[in-house]
mmCIF file of C-alpha atoms in Angstrom:
data_model
loop_
_atom_site.group_PDB
_atom_site.id
_atom_site.type_symbol
_atom_site.label_atom_id
_atom_site.label_comp_id
_atom_site.label_asym_id
_atom_site.label_seq_id
_atom_site.Cartn_x
_atom_site.Cartn_y
_atom_site.Cartn_z
ATOM 1 C CA MET D 1 0.000 0.000 0.000
ATOM 2 C CA GLU D 2 2.771 2.427 0.932
ATOM 3 C CA GLU D 3 4.568 1.798 -2.359
ATOM 4 C CA VAL D 4 1.395 2.452 -4.378
ATOM 5 C CA LEU D 5 0.758 5.695 -2.494
ATOM 6 C CA ARG D 6 4.355 6.884 -2.980
ATOM 7 C CA GLU D 7 4.360 6.084 -6.707
ATOM 8 C CA THR D 8 0.957 7.648 -7.328
ATOM 9 C CA PHE D 9 1.079 10.768 -5.171
ATOM 10 C CA GLN D 10 4.827 11.526 -4.750
ATOM 11 C CA PRO D 11 4.064 12.762 -1.231
ATOM 12 C CA LEU D 12 6.239 15.196 0.679
ATOM 13 C CA GLU D 13 5.171 13.285 3.785
ATOM 14 C CA LEU D 14 3.634 9.841 4.131
ATOM 15 C CA ILE D 15 2.880 7.944 7.308
ATOM 16 C CA VAL D 16 1.013 4.636 7.120
ATOM 17 C CA LEU D 17 0.086 2.992 10.419
ATOM 18 C CA ASP D 18 -1.516 -0.423 10.849
ATOM 19 C CA VAL D 19 -4.232 0.073 13.464
ATOM 20 C CA SER D 20 -5.950 -3.277 12.928
ATOM 21 C CA LEU D 21 -5.585 -4.363 16.553
ATOM 22 C CA GLU D 22 -7.697 -1.386 17.631
ATOM 23 C CA HIS D 23 -10.619 -2.995 15.765
ATOM 24 C CA ALA D 24 -10.401 -6.552 17.078
ATOM 25 C CA GLY D 25 -13.860 -7.899 17.810
ATOM 26 C CA HIS D 26 -15.663 -5.667 15.325
ATOM 27 C CA PRO D 27 -18.155 -7.389 12.979
ATOM 28 C CA GLY D 28 -16.378 -8.948 10.025
ATOM 29 C CA ILE D 29 -13.017 -9.010 11.812
ATOM 30 C CA THR D 30 -11.994 -12.540 12.753
ATOM 31 C CA LYS D 31 -8.989 -13.806 14.695
ATOM 32 C CA ASP D 32 -7.399 -14.604 11.322
ATOM 33 C CA SER D 33 -7.896 -11.074 9.951
ATOM 34 C CA LYS D 34 -4.630 -9.237 9.444
ATOM 35 C CA GLU D 35 -3.836 -5.699 8.352
ATOM 36 C CA THR D 36 -7.424 -4.609 7.816
ATOM 37 C CA HIS D 37 -7.415 -1.049 9.212
ATOM 38 C CA PHE D 38 -4.889 1.677 8.458
ATOM 39 C CA ARG D 39 -4.331 5.297 9.359
ATOM 40 C CA ILE D 40 -2.725 7.401 6.599
ATOM 41 C CA LYS D 41 -1.260 10.875 6.861
ATOM 42 C CA MET D 42 -0.127 12.235 3.506
ATOM 43 C CA ILE D 43 0.900 15.630 2.171
ATOM 44 C CA SER D 44 0.962 15.842 -1.628
ATOM 45 C CA ASP D 45 0.767 18.565 -4.267
ATOM 46 C CA GLN D 46 -1.873 16.409 -5.952
ATOM 47 C CA PHE D 47 -4.341 17.395 -3.228
ATOM 48 C CA ARG D 48 -4.041 21.123 -3.906
ATOM 49 C CA ASP D 49 -7.378 22.889 -4.535
ATOM 50 C CA GLN D 50 -9.367 19.693 -3.876
ATOM 51 C CA THR D 51 -12.106 19.087 -1.361
ATOM 52 C CA THR D 52 -11.674 16.445 1.303
ATOM 53 C CA VAL D 53 -14.096 14.207 -0.600
ATOM 54 C CA GLU D 54 -12.069 14.563 -3.809
ATOM 55 C CA GLN D 55 -8.851 13.753 -1.964
ATOM 56 C CA HIS D 56 -10.360 10.664 -0.360
ATOM 57 C CA ARG D 57 -11.795 9.461 -3.672
ATOM 58 C CA LYS D 58 -8.340 9.668 -5.260
ATOM 59 C CA VAL D 59 -6.826 7.512 -2.525
ATOM 60 C CA TYR D 60 -9.685 5.003 -2.577
ATOM 61 C CA SER D 61 -9.407 4.679 -6.360
ATOM 62 C CA VAL D 62 -5.715 3.730 -6.286
ATOM 63 C CA LEU D 63 -6.171 1.377 -3.326
ATOM 64 C CA GLY D 64 -9.098 -0.551 -4.845
ATOM 65 C CA PRO D 65 -7.035 -3.745 -5.214
ATOM 66 C CA GLU D 66 -6.054 -3.560 -1.520
ATOM 67 C CA PHE D 67 -9.723 -3.624 -0.500
ATOM 68 C CA LYS D 68 -10.213 -6.773 -2.585
ATOM 69 C CA MET D 69 -7.326 -8.379 -0.650
ATOM 70 C CA GLY D 70 -8.745 -7.682 2.814
ATOM 71 C CA LEU D 71 -8.273 -4.004 3.566
ATOM 72 C CA HIS D 72 -11.412 -2.963 5.429
ATOM 73 C CA ALA D 73 -11.027 0.675 6.477
ATOM 74 C CA LEU D 74 -8.846 3.765 6.171
ATOM 75 C CA GLU D 75 -8.553 6.811 8.376
ATOM 76 C CA MET D 76 -7.058 9.592 6.262
ATOM 77 C CA ASP D 77 -5.455 12.909 7.064
ATOM 78 C CA LEU D 78 -4.699 14.321 3.593
ATOM 79 C CA SER D 79 -3.503 17.769 2.603
ATOM 80 C CA ALA D 80 -1.513 19.816 0.129
ATOM 81 C CA PRO D 81 1.681 21.549 1.232
ATOM 82 C CA LYS D 82 1.171 24.883 2.952
ATOM 83 C CA GLY D 83 2.502 28.065 1.391
ATOM 84 C CA VAL D 84 3.523 28.652 -2.217
#
C-alpha cells in the first residue's frame, strides 16, 4: 500500500500505520484477519485545490485492489503543502 501511495502521489510526507488491533472484535473481523485497518497521513501537491471528498476518492481509487485483498477501512489525514 505504501509503495502504491508513494508512486501515485509523490508525497512530501507519508505515514502509514496499521491500526488493525484497535478494531479486534468488530463485525467482520476474525482472529485470522490481518492488516485490515490503516491510518494514513499524507501531504501531496496532488491534493491542492481539492475538497476532502475529492482527496479521499483519489486515494480510494488507487487502493481498490487492496480492499479486494482484505483491507477494510482507512482513516485519512490528507492535505496539500502549505505556502507557495
